[in-house]
């Protein structure tokens, strides 16, 4: 065999025949994934491919995030706090990746986006059921959102199920109660279909955790991990807002929302408010 200078020879053990064996592409179903980018602009605008891939990859990360959040909640239910925190650590890294991903879409100028925006019709990221599912898992529940997904029965069923189930925070508080923490009974018995709102009676519980972290270091660590998780989610929201603002300014969103003002209001939402409020009492 003649090998040209600089060429790396194929090792003798490397398999090359996959006619009757599973290959990398077949395992990952790359035929489906790489065939799913179908620009609708005619002629196809160069930047529509970026727009499609940006959102498709976001949906894949959201799918993994839901997978990890469900596992984290189940592990809390099983009193396996350390394993649950391992799952949440992965969620934080996913959010960091998704936040950085906005920088790629931000390379698209308003003029370039305007070339194909009209072909999106009323479709919008607002209609991402997986994003809503993540919010439901984290406690920001809103039954009215289910109406958006009535035309998509599987998505509607997913959200309805999560609406009826305890959130990650509910599971955390129930685990603390089983460990002897004085979680108010009304919080343990609350209607989990409702969005979480700050419970002042819960703050003294966390104040005790922060006053002496050594008593239960894993609980202290869990509180900080939840704050990390919310911060990561808020950074993702903020980067989304700034990217949208950069691309469409004050124009309304394609799905009928007000656009940037709608996204800005989302920054006021919080998943674990007591873990922020308790900070005003530490070291005072």
PDB file of N, CA and C in Angstrom, residues 130 134 137:
ATOM      1  N   UNK A 130     -41.893  21.242  25.159  1.00  0.00           N
ATOM      2  CA  UNK A 130     -40.833  20.774  26.058  1.00  0.00           C
ATOM      3  C   UNK A 130     -40.346  21.900  26.968  1.00  0.00           C
ATOM      4  N   UNK A 134     -40.491  21.778  31.034  1.00  0.00           N
ATOM      5  CA  UNK A 134     -39.402  22.097  31.961  1.00  0.00           C
ATOM      6  C   UNK A 134     -39.886  23.098  33.008  1.00  0.00           C
ATOM      7  N   UNK A 137     -41.988  21.347  35.478  1.00  0.00           N
ATOM      8  CA  UNK A 137     -41.163  20.539  36.378  1.00  0.00           C
ATOM      9  C   UNK A 137     -40.521  21.389  37.463  1.00  0.00           C
TER      10      UNK A 137
END
